[in-house]
C-alpha positions as semicolon CSV with decimal commas, in nm:
position;residue;x (nm);y (nm);z (nm)
1;X;7,460;3,430;-1,488
2;X;7,191;3,148;-1,503
3;X;6,980;3,375;-1,245
4;X;7,024;3,691;-1,428
5;X;6,960;3,549;-1,768
6;X;6,584;3,419;-1,624
7;X;6,537;3,741;-1,366
8;X;6,567;3,936;-1,704
9;X;6,322;3,662;-1,908
10;X;6,027;3,675;-1,622
11;X;6,112;4,100;-1,593
12;X;6,047;4,127;-1,946
13;X;5,700;3,874;-1,925
14;X;5,626;4,067;-1,630
15;X;5,664;4,399;-1,711
16;X;5,422;4,306;-2,068
17;X;5,179;4,134;-1,864
18;X;5,188;4,469;-1,625
19;X;5,126;4,729;-1,927
20;X;4,850;4,513;-1,988
21;X;4,688;4,439;-1,671
22;X;4,818;4,729;-1,371
23;X;5,003;4,460;-1,174
24;X;5,231;4,155;-1,238
25;X;5,598;4,307;-1,189
26;X;5,622;4,282;-0,800
27;X;5,390;3,940;-0,848
28;X;5,641;3,789;-1,012
29;X;5,956;3,907;-1,007
30;X;5,974;3,993;-0,640
31;X;5,939;3,634;-0,541
32;X;6,224;3,541;-0,762
33;X;6,440;3,827;-0,692
34;X;6,393;3,740;-0,319
35;X;6,491;3,370;-0,398
36;X;6,911;3,540;-0,457
37;X;6,819;3,855;-0,211
38;X;6,667;3,834;0,017
39;X;6,285;3,931;0,050
40;X;6,345;4,281;0,208
41;X;6,630;4,390;-0,068
42;X;6,417;4,256;-0,362
43;X;6,100;4,440;-0,217
44;X;6,339;4,749;-0,239
45;X;6,444;4,673;-0,571
46;X;6,132;4,620;-0,760
47;X;5,971;4,944;-0,624
48;X;6,231;5,171;-0,774
49;X;6,168;4,968;-1,105
50;X;5,795;4,974;-1,041
51;X;5,811;5,380;-0,991
52;X;5,977;5,379;-1,311
53;X;5,734;5,193;-1,521
54;X;5,438;5,377;-1,310
55;X;5,580;5,692;-1,370
56;X;5,570;5,646;-1,746
57;X;5,278;5,496;-1,718
58;X;5,107;5,766;-1,533
59;X;5,286;6,046;-1,739
60;X;5,093;5,856;-2,028
61;X;4,727;5,850;-1,961
62;X;4,770;6,150;-1,664
63;X;4,422;6,321;-1,906
64;X;4,177;5,997;-1,814
65;X;4,251;6,055;-1,397
66;X;3,953;6,030;-1,227
67;X;4,094;6,312;-0,999
68;X;3,832;6,257;-0,653
69;X;3,932;5,906;-0,704
70;X;4,256;5,968;-0,708
71;X;4,269;6,152;-0,414
72;X;4,018;6,008;-0,166
73;X;4,124;5,641;-0,262
74;X;4,422;5,663;-0,354
75;X;4,555;5,927;0,017
76;X;4,438;5,606;0,187
77;X;4,690;5,383;-0,022
78;X;4,980;5,615;0,009
79;X;4,877;5,619;0,382
80;X;4,913;5,238;0,457
81;X;5,201;5,194;0,194
82;X;5,377;5,388;0,401
83;X;5,302;5,236;0,678
84;X;5,385;4,872;0,525
85;X;5,743;5,030;0,396
86;X;5,814;5,101;0,856
87;X;5,701;4,819;0,911
88;X;5,881;4,619;0,688
89;X;6,212;4,759;0,798
90;X;6,155;4,558;1,132
91;X;5,983;4,325;1,045
92;X;6,208;3,955;0,995
93;X;6,240;3,786;0,651
94;X;6,112;3,480;0,715
95;X;5,810;3,640;0,830
96;X;5,744;3,870;0,478
97;X;5,806;3,557;0,326
98;X;5,478;3,397;0,467
99;X;5,260;3,685;0,437
100;X;5,401;3,767;0,067
101;X;5,395;3,380;-0,003
102;X;4,972;3,377;0,138
103;X;4,925;3,690;-0,083
104;X;5,008;3,540;-0,356
105;X;4,864;3,167;-0,302
106;X;4,490;3,409;-0,220
107;X;4,551;3,585;-0,575
108;X;4,625;3,293;-0,786
109;X;4,282;3,107;-0,612
110;X;4,086;3,386;-0,637
111;X;4,185;3,450;-1,022
112;X;4,166;3,052;-1,110
113;X;3,789;3,037;-0,936
114;X;3,664;3,384;-1,095
115;X;3,601;3,477;-0,741
116;X;3,851;3,854;-0,837
117;X;3,640;3,931;-1,111
118;X;3,296;3,925;-0,902
119;X;3,421;4,101;-0,621
120;X;3,317;4,458;-0,521
121;X;3,382;4,686;-0,284
122;X;3,202;5,038;-0,236
123;X;3,184;5,360;0,028
124;X;3,408;5,278;0,320
125;X;3,534;4,939;0,242
126;X;3,710;5,103;-0,049
127;X;3,893;5,290;0,163
128;X;4,002;4,967;0,362
129;X;4,089;4,769;0,075
130;X;4,296;5,134;-0,042
131;X;4,461;5,136;0,246
132;X;4,511;4,754;0,252
133;X;4,665;4,785;-0,095
134;X;4,939;5,011;0,014
135;X;4,995;4,863;0,294
136;X;5,101;4,547;0,114
137;X;5,292;4,779;-0,149
138;X;5,455;4,873;0,155
139;X;5,521;4,581;0,356
140;X;5,575;4,303;0,076
141;X;5,565;4,517;-0,299
142;X;5,182;4,363;-0,386
143;X;4,925;4,585;-0,432
144;X;4,804;4,593;-0,742
145;X;4,566;4,271;-0,701
146;X;4,430;4,432;-0,397
147;X;4,399;4,822;-0,553
148;X;4,284;4,660;-0,888
149;X;3,957;4,447;-0,689
150;X;3,893;4,735;-0,489
151;X;3,831;5,017;-0,796
152;X;3,614;4,808;-0,958
153;X;3,298;4,912;-0,749
154;X;3,378;5,205;-0,878
155;X;3,302;5,153;-1,210
156;X;3,499;5,348;-1,401
157;X;3,523;5,364;-1,792
158;X;3,862;5,197;-1,900
159;X;4,126;5,475;-1,982
160;X;3,946;5,641;-1,628
161;X;4,008;5,227;-1,438
162;X;4,408;5,214;-1,573
163;X;4,479;5,584;-1,529
164;X;4,351;5,614;-1,183
165;X;4,504;5,317;-1,062
166;X;4,817;5,402;-1,242
167;X;4,779;5,743;-1,070
168;X;4,751;5,551;-0,705
169;X;5,017;5,317;-0,757
170;X;5,262;5,579;-0,830
171;X;5,147;5,763;-0,493
172;X;5,212;5,420;-0,316
173;X;5,561;5,438;-0,426
174;X;5,648;5,746;-0,349
175;X;5,507;5,729;0,005
176;X;5,712;5,407;0,045
177;X;6,059;5,403;-0,172
178;X;6,241;5,705;0,064
179;X;6,124;5,469;0,365
180;X;6,310;5,211;0,177
181;X;6,621;5,410;0,049
């Protein structure tokens, strides 16, 4: 019972953060859920909740999407998400836990040091970062931070950035969820 209460509180807080920052559900809820269910079930379960929230945000923001970036960066992210999801089903849980832990530590250090605000990807590096963000989204459920850092190189307006990032997240979810099911 205590676990469900804590999980609910963390999920509500993560949802609030995600609605502002564009990422957070996977970063906060997945590790907590993995503690109880294992990383495989946690990533699969969170991906469904992530899809629901992302689909709603996509519907609201759809007019502001940059279609060129959605198709180029988004397709590489979706392809990466599919590959990550396929590997998710064959890798051992401990490997996923280590990868996920390292990603969270790196993301935390980058945020605390301000490095995440200074990173700008462009050209092929941006596409590679898109594929990486999708890959980690499929593998361990954590994609938002990498995607956001990669997309900063495009210098989009705020609404355009959030809408396009949302569309890309939705593409990754559509690519990875069928593999989990």
